[in-house]
Amino acid sequence: MSAVLVSFKLAFWTMLLLVPIGLIVGRWLALSTVRHKVWLESLIMLPLILPPTVIGYYLLVMFSPQTVSGQFISSIVGQPLVFTFPGLVIASVVVNLPFAIQPIQLAFSHLPHELREASWVCGLSPLKAWWHIELPLTWQGVLASATLVFAHTLGEFGVVLMVGGNIDGSTRTISIAIYDSVQAFDMQTAGFYSLALLIFSLVALAVVRSVNKHG
Amino acid sequence: MLRIVWLILVSVLCSPIGNVAQSDDVLESPVAPLVAAASSLRTLWPDLIEHYVNDTGGIEPRVSFASSGLLSTQIANGAPFEVFLSADLTSIDRIPAHRLTQPARVFALGSLSLITLPNTILADNLSLNTLKERLDDKSAKSRIRLAIPSPRHAPYGKAAKEALTLASIWPLDNGQLLAAENASQTLQFLRSGAVEAAIVPHTLLAAKHGKLIIKQLPLELYNLVEHHVAIMNTANNEAMTFAQWILSSEAQAVLQNSGLQVTTP
């Protein structure tokens, strides 16, 4: 069951770190009119297209104590990040960027600009306008973002295997445990984990769809 | 709403950080040695560990199975394993010298078996000769495929390639060979029916895997696979105890029962 705990912990931390990032970047992308914004949007969306092994490879090289960047990171953090839980969280954050940012960007882009102007006219500061006006109107996007990030992290395999390895109690997630159980001819455990992920993913998607429908 | 958000943030930030720190501590704890083991040892592992715990009163190690080449890459890139049970010396030589506490030692020798399922065309007379005949037979060619561990990074795959070369079977035509990621996956390929024959470490066949037809490969066709134990500089006392125990006569008896040849009488 330690794989379940590691998976949920990873999903939780990824969600916790990504939702604020999604709120800042997603809102900025929705409102910004800067030129060449499409390049930044494409960069954020890259994990949707790139094979996880490509992202895993670059993160492995970046974190490895054998590279200059890895030695630099180790000297700051105090330990190599690769094959550790904190390293896994960073990898997971990178992979899930599009799942966090896109729903929030979409929600903010649907907000009429007049609402913001009206709140300013009423004397609200931009921060108060964001907190009292914008956030309550875009909460569906934020919830969809958090749910998608959580569910996608639980099922992530390629990057987790490359950056985290398969260390029991530390980096062995549910999806890695499924792979490991099949290799060990333990189809019962693999079946149990697979069914659990299937049900959870279905429920998560139903939540997102339901929120979008009724929002 | 603000209060709720703060409550959630504080509770979340406190508990998981504690857990993360706890799990990192476990890596350094004397009670949980972290072992990287060649996947050819997967089948015999439960028996081996049961004897280890009974003999020494030690704590069951946490283990990661993969091909020796992959594990070696992970260790070289900072994976926090304390003991490495590799199926070759090359994989240990790739690890930076400062990570190792002492020269690796051979603790067992592994052999290869050709296997098939009872319902295949090879089942009646399984041997390298019949395998070669079937692979060469153009009419039946599409029906015969062979799986071996990948010779690129799995020691048993290299030995299998060696034997197939001497038997004039290697190189195989496109589509006739499936290179599995490791020894366990090779057996999985056969059991799933993806291939008609496979060459696997004999020690993987120690456990029951349903009905298999097994033929050990002639030893003159390849060099026996040398299993080495290497101790990393991060090893705690428990890890050192385990690494030393695997060279003991008690461990050697278990390994021998599981189809490995031992290095001490």
XYZ file of C-alpha atoms in Angstrom:
480
model
C 0.000 0.000 0.000
C 3.031 2.303 0.215
C 2.682 2.919 -3.535
C -0.800 4.330 -2.921
C 0.542 6.654 -0.242
C 3.432 7.837 -2.427
C 1.062 8.429 -5.359
C -1.428 10.457 -3.347
C 1.344 12.434 -1.676
C 2.884 13.184 -5.061
C -0.486 14.150 -6.558
C -1.259 16.351 -3.579
C 2.037 18.248 -3.649
C 1.882 18.652 -7.413
C -1.626 20.076 -7.140
C -0.666 22.357 -4.269
C 2.268 23.826 -6.176
C 0.592 24.006 -9.556
C -2.731 25.645 -8.727
C -1.091 28.955 -7.652
C 1.175 28.793 -10.707
C -1.883 28.096 -12.840
C -3.728 31.054 -11.302
C -0.873 33.470 -12.011
C 0.202 32.220 -15.428
C -3.293 31.253 -16.605
C -4.737 34.669 -15.746
C -1.804 36.466 -17.314
C -2.121 34.439 -20.532
C -5.875 35.122 -20.647
C -5.521 38.881 -20.240
C -2.172 39.618 -21.812
C -1.956 41.053 -25.292
C 1.822 40.791 -25.664
C 3.165 39.798 -29.053
C 4.433 36.259 -29.567
C 2.325 35.010 -26.644
C 1.661 31.946 -28.749
C 5.268 30.786 -28.209
C 4.898 30.830 -24.445
C 1.565 29.021 -24.707
C 3.197 26.418 -26.937
C 6.046 25.971 -24.460
C 3.579 25.352 -21.642
C 1.596 22.896 -23.766
C 4.718 20.935 -24.810
C 4.258 18.161 -22.198
C 0.981 17.238 -23.924
C 2.832 16.434 -27.136
C 6.323 15.394 -26.048
C 6.902 11.758 -25.095
C 7.335 11.543 -21.308
C 10.722 9.922 -21.900
C 11.978 13.130 -23.548
C 10.993 15.224 -20.532
C 12.337 12.491 -18.262
C 15.642 12.469 -20.119
C 16.151 16.232 -19.835
C 15.199 16.243 -16.151
C 17.503 13.275 -15.502
C 20.400 15.101 -17.162
C 19.542 18.322 -15.352
C 19.333 16.673 -11.914
C 22.117 14.084 -12.260
C 25.083 14.617 -9.901
C 27.287 13.804 -12.909
C 26.326 17.049 -14.672
C 27.229 20.638 -13.819
C 23.569 21.596 -13.433
C 22.932 18.623 -11.141
C 25.947 19.461 -8.984
C 24.751 23.063 -8.762
C 21.236 21.979 -7.732
C 22.672 19.483 -5.211
C 24.819 22.207 -3.658
C 21.748 24.398 -3.163
C 19.281 21.736 -2.073
C 21.829 19.726 -0.113
C 21.189 16.421 -1.882
C 20.817 15.110 -5.454
C 17.214 15.501 -6.590
C 17.122 12.557 -8.936
C 15.513 9.362 -7.551
C 14.137 11.273 -4.563
C 10.600 12.339 -3.738
C 11.295 16.105 -4.029
C 12.828 15.497 -7.475
C 9.722 13.556 -8.420
C 7.510 16.465 -7.351
C 9.468 18.887 -9.564
C 9.227 16.505 -12.529
C 5.521 16.101 -11.903
C 5.002 19.872 -11.786
C 6.713 20.267 -15.179
C 4.680 17.477 -16.787
C 1.388 18.803 -15.434
C 1.841 22.471 -16.397
C -0.668 22.355 -19.271
C -3.279 20.549 -17.165
C -3.025 23.255 -14.506
C -2.824 26.353 -16.686
C -5.208 25.665 -19.557
C -8.520 25.334 -17.609
C -7.724 28.470 -15.566
C -6.704 30.430 -18.656
C -9.968 29.425 -20.311
C -12.015 30.479 -17.278
C -10.340 33.901 -17.058
C -10.647 34.506 -20.793
C -14.449 34.176 -20.482
C -14.662 36.918 -17.820
C -16.042 40.166 -19.293
C -13.474 42.945 -18.945
C -16.268 45.314 -17.862
C -16.505 43.434 -14.557
C -12.936 44.329 -13.675
C -13.498 47.940 -14.715
C -16.662 48.128 -12.605
C -14.834 46.779 -9.550
C -12.068 49.351 -9.997
C -14.656 52.118 -10.311
C -16.145 50.853 -7.022
C -12.756 51.438 -5.416
C -11.499 47.845 -5.172
C -7.764 47.316 -5.510
C -6.661 44.870 -8.221
C -5.921 42.264 -5.526
C -9.332 42.706 -3.888
C -11.024 42.665 -7.282
C -9.241 39.412 -8.060
C -10.176 37.860 -4.727
C -13.794 39.085 -4.445
C -14.876 39.299 -8.097
C -12.677 37.257 -10.406
C -11.931 34.182 -8.301
C -15.558 33.427 -7.354
C -16.458 33.641 -11.061
C -13.622 31.369 -12.216
C -13.669 28.742 -9.477
C -14.895 26.075 -11.907
C -11.704 26.504 -13.915
C -9.575 26.328 -10.778
C -11.373 23.198 -9.581
C -11.052 21.582 -13.006
C -7.344 22.446 -13.008
C -6.767 20.947 -9.548
C -8.758 17.799 -10.344
C -7.018 17.220 -13.676
C -3.571 17.724 -12.137
C -4.354 15.357 -9.267
C -5.769 12.631 -11.502
C -3.069 12.948 -14.157
C -0.301 12.770 -11.559
C -1.733 9.545 -10.164
C -1.482 7.956 -13.605
C 1.864 9.405 -14.719
C 4.361 6.692 -15.625
C 7.194 7.556 -18.002
C 8.666 10.582 -16.276
C 8.171 9.024 -12.849
C 10.090 5.910 -13.883
C 12.952 7.880 -15.424
C 13.364 10.527 -12.742
C 12.188 8.551 -9.711
C 13.225 5.011 -10.532
C 11.279 2.382 -8.648
C 12.146 2.770 -4.981
C 9.687 1.268 -2.535
C 8.266 3.831 -0.118
C 9.952 6.752 -1.817
C 9.327 6.907 -5.568
C 7.292 3.776 -6.402
C 3.894 5.144 -7.392
C 0.737 3.190 -8.233
C 1.475 3.174 -11.961
C 5.024 1.915 -11.345
C 3.660 -0.704 -8.923
C 1.324 -1.955 -11.685
C 4.274 -2.327 -14.061
C 6.367 -3.969 -11.339
C 3.584 -6.385 -10.377
C 3.135 -7.516 -13.980
C 6.893 -8.145 -14.194
C 6.631 -10.189 -10.992
C 3.704 -12.191 -12.466
C 1.527 -10.808 -9.672
C -1.513 -10.093 -11.838
C -3.845 -9.855 -8.837
C -2.033 -6.841 -7.381
C -1.681 -5.295 -10.845
C -5.422 -5.781 -11.383
C -6.290 -4.216 -8.026
C -4.177 -1.110 -8.646
C -5.397 -0.804 -12.237
C -9.041 -0.956 -11.193
C -8.435 1.624 -8.469
C -6.818 4.016 -10.970
C -9.560 3.400 -13.525
C -12.322 4.216 -11.048
C -10.512 7.259 -9.661
C -9.814 8.657 -13.142
C -13.433 8.148 -14.167
C -14.700 9.923 -11.054
C -12.220 12.790 -11.553
C -13.312 13.302 -15.151
C -16.977 13.145 -14.126
C -16.307 15.849 -11.517
C -14.652 18.104 -14.112
C -17.446 17.548 -16.623
C -20.097 18.132 -13.995
C -18.486 21.356 -12.779
C -18.177 22.653 -16.333
C -21.770 21.753 -17.101
C -23.316 23.391 -14.050
C -20.841 26.251 -13.681
C -13.395 31.394 2.442
C -9.968 32.864 3.230
C -9.980 31.107 6.604
C -10.771 27.754 5.027
C -7.991 28.181 2.460
C -5.508 29.002 5.224
C -6.623 26.021 7.307
C -6.181 23.665 4.365
C -2.808 25.161 3.463
C -1.441 24.943 6.991
C -2.644 21.388 7.616
C -1.375 20.212 4.253
C 1.966 21.956 4.500
C 2.586 20.486 7.914
C 1.633 16.853 7.421
C 3.059 15.944 4.005
C 6.362 17.721 4.671
C 6.654 15.585 7.749
C 5.928 12.509 5.722
C 8.380 13.448 3.009
C 11.063 14.013 5.578
C 10.120 10.728 7.143
C 10.461 8.844 3.883
C 13.832 10.456 3.223
C 14.882 9.444 6.699
C 13.904 5.892 5.917
C 16.513 5.850 3.152
C 19.202 6.565 5.707
C 17.664 4.547 8.509
C 19.546 1.475 9.726
C 16.389 -0.606 9.557
C 15.637 -0.478 5.851
C 18.531 -1.343 3.552
C 17.803 -0.337 -0.008
C 18.839 -2.970 -2.535
C 19.018 -2.801 -6.323
C 18.813 -6.300 -7.763
C 19.028 -7.792 -11.236
C 15.565 -8.898 -12.265
C 16.816 -12.483 -12.706
C 16.785 -12.671 -8.879
C 13.128 -11.683 -8.635
C 11.701 -15.198 -8.344
C 14.084 -16.414 -5.664
C 13.958 -13.155 -3.680
C 11.110 -14.026 -1.252
C 12.816 -17.295 -0.265
C 16.199 -15.591 0.043
C 14.845 -12.828 2.243
C 12.902 -15.240 4.433
C 16.162 -17.069 5.158
C 18.018 -13.788 5.690
C 15.502 -12.588 8.267
C 15.445 -15.974 10.022
C 19.239 -16.375 10.043
C 20.255 -12.893 11.098
C 17.162 -11.326 12.612
C 17.754 -8.509 10.142
C 15.102 -6.294 8.623
C 13.682 -7.136 5.216
C 15.435 -4.939 2.631
C 13.461 -2.787 0.228
C 14.295 -3.907 -3.274
C 14.055 -2.548 -6.809
C 14.319 -5.025 -9.680
C 15.444 -4.049 -13.168
C 18.123 -5.015 -15.642
C 21.637 -4.599 -14.244
C 22.424 -2.007 -16.921
C 19.440 0.164 -15.996
C 20.160 -0.073 -12.263
C 23.778 0.842 -12.895
C 22.670 3.963 -14.789
C 20.349 4.902 -11.937
C 23.097 4.477 -9.311
C 25.573 6.440 -11.429
C 22.971 9.227 -11.602
C 22.485 9.362 -7.860
C 19.933 6.665 -6.976
C 20.304 6.048 -3.230
C 20.769 2.251 -3.331
C 23.038 0.802 -0.665
C 23.660 -2.674 -2.080
C 23.759 -3.583 -5.765
C 23.230 -7.215 -6.793
C 24.307 -7.050 -10.410
C 24.319 -9.843 -12.962
C 27.595 -8.613 -14.428
C 30.735 -6.732 -13.510
C 30.446 -4.265 -16.397
C 27.403 -2.641 -14.794
C 29.320 -2.177 -11.540
C 32.362 -0.795 -13.355
C 30.164 1.990 -14.760
C 29.460 3.303 -11.270
C 31.812 6.106 -10.159
C 34.547 4.553 -7.997
C 33.862 6.852 -5.058
C 30.369 5.335 -4.679
C 31.800 1.865 -3.964
C 33.269 0.871 -0.619
C 35.203 -2.202 -1.777
C 35.679 -4.310 -4.914
C 32.565 -6.222 -6.001
C 32.468 -9.937 -5.219
C 30.921 -12.800 -7.160
C 28.225 -14.565 -5.150
C 26.611 -16.847 -7.751
C 26.776 -18.026 -11.342
C 23.720 -18.164 -13.557
C 22.831 -20.342 -16.517
C 20.282 -20.061 -19.314
C 17.301 -22.150 -20.349
C 15.329 -22.328 -23.555
C 11.628 -22.507 -22.756
C 8.328 -22.850 -24.552
C 4.680 -23.502 -23.743
C 3.184 -27.027 -24.114
C 0.887 -25.987 -26.977
C 3.566 -24.635 -29.325
C 5.139 -26.207 -32.374
C 8.437 -26.537 -30.472
C 7.026 -28.367 -27.462
C 7.606 -31.946 -28.660
C 11.326 -31.675 -29.201
C 12.645 -28.495 -27.668
C 16.291 -27.724 -28.445
C 18.396 -25.072 -30.138
C 18.486 -27.304 -33.234
C 14.708 -27.478 -33.569
C 14.486 -23.767 -32.809
C 16.929 -23.069 -35.648
C 15.005 -25.350 -37.999
C 11.726 -23.609 -37.237
C 13.229 -20.154 -37.544
C 14.782 -21.109 -40.892
C 11.607 -22.733 -42.156
C 10.113 -20.125 -44.462
C 6.650 -21.667 -44.472
C 6.309 -21.690 -40.686
C 8.504 -18.620 -40.167
C 5.766 -16.188 -39.325
C 4.630 -18.384 -36.474
C 7.921 -18.560 -34.611
C 9.296 -15.740 -32.535
C 11.971 -15.805 -29.854
C 12.282 -13.532 -26.835
C 15.516 -12.862 -24.966
C 16.481 -10.148 -22.469
C 17.893 -7.164 -24.340
C 21.594 -7.855 -25.052
C 22.179 -4.096 -24.908
C 21.800 -3.822 -21.150
C 20.809 -7.205 -19.668
C 23.684 -9.613 -18.865
C 21.544 -12.694 -19.523
C 20.653 -11.156 -22.887
C 24.348 -10.856 -23.734
C 24.872 -14.500 -22.752
C 21.833 -15.533 -24.819
C 23.189 -13.678 -27.843
C 26.533 -15.427 -27.301
C 24.844 -18.846 -27.302
C 22.657 -18.049 -30.304
C 25.704 -16.836 -32.239
C 27.655 -20.023 -31.537
C 24.581 -22.058 -32.499
C 24.480 -20.153 -35.844
C 21.013 -18.752 -35.039
C 22.112 -15.136 -34.506
C 21.432 -12.756 -36.222
C 17.715 -13.388 -36.503
C 15.499 -11.940 -39.199
C 13.412 -8.878 -38.506
C 10.331 -9.708 -36.499
C 11.694 -13.009 -35.216
C 13.354 -11.561 -32.127
C 11.757 -9.715 -29.217
C 14.303 -8.059 -26.950
C 12.686 -7.693 -23.534
C 13.670 -4.969 -21.137
C 14.856 -7.494 -18.571
C 14.807 -11.192 -17.712
C 11.385 -11.144 -16.000
C 9.748 -9.463 -18.969
C 11.187 -12.138 -21.271
C 9.307 -14.801 -19.344
C 6.224 -12.571 -19.364
C 6.386 -12.396 -23.182
C 6.318 -16.185 -23.422
C 3.549 -16.656 -20.883
C 1.373 -14.090 -22.632
C 1.741 -15.982 -25.925
C 3.542 -13.108 -27.644
C 6.389 -15.469 -28.558
C 6.715 -19.207 -29.062
C 10.113 -19.546 -27.359
C 12.259 -17.616 -24.927
C 15.712 -17.811 -23.418
C 15.645 -16.885 -19.735
C 17.829 -17.234 -16.641
C 17.346 -20.732 -15.271
C 16.861 -19.280 -11.803
C 13.650 -17.549 -12.915
C 12.135 -20.992 -13.426
C 12.590 -22.002 -9.798
C 9.075 -20.830 -8.985
C 6.015 -22.370 -10.573
C 4.923 -20.490 -13.667
C 2.302 -22.900 -14.992
C 3.331 -25.583 -17.443
C 6.544 -24.802 -19.255
C 8.787 -26.982 -21.391
C 12.341 -26.288 -20.242
C 15.666 -27.153 -21.854
C 18.903 -25.903 -20.317
C 21.302 -24.466 -22.887
C 24.633 -26.292 -23.292
C 27.198 -24.566 -21.068
C 29.861 -24.653 -23.777
C 27.861 -22.122 -25.827
C 28.244 -19.186 -23.433
C 30.009 -17.932 -20.350
C 28.043 -18.376 -17.149
C 26.560 -15.115 -15.911
C 28.431 -13.860 -12.856
C 26.264 -12.298 -10.153
C 28.205 -9.695 -8.176
C 27.445 -7.916 -4.941
C 28.662 -4.334 -4.583
C 28.319 -2.161 -1.493
C 27.768 1.569 -1.948
C 29.369 4.218 0.219
C 25.912 5.106 1.570
C 25.390 1.606 3.019
C 24.352 1.469 6.662
C 25.127 -1.413 9.020
C 22.016 -3.324 8.056
C 22.917 -3.069 4.381
C 26.479 -4.224 5.126
C 25.108 -7.192 7.075
C 22.900 -8.185 4.165
C 25.720 -7.829 1.626
C 27.987 -10.008 3.756
C 25.250 -12.555 4.446
C 24.671 -13.182 0.751
C 28.194 -14.633 0.599
C 27.533 -16.938 3.553
C 26.963 -20.695 3.267
C 23.309 -20.240 4.335
C 22.618 -17.837 1.475
C 24.597 -19.938 -0.963
C 22.389 -22.945 -0.130
C 19.253 -20.945 -0.953
C 20.783 -19.680 -4.190
C 21.775 -23.205 -5.183
C 18.251 -24.482 -4.544
C 16.989 -21.733 -6.831
C 19.023 -22.853 -9.819
C 22.163 -20.762 -9.432
C 25.638 -22.195 -9.183
C 27.421 -21.039 -6.072
C 30.946 -19.785 -5.691
C 31.782 -21.293 -2.311
C 31.624 -25.043 -1.562
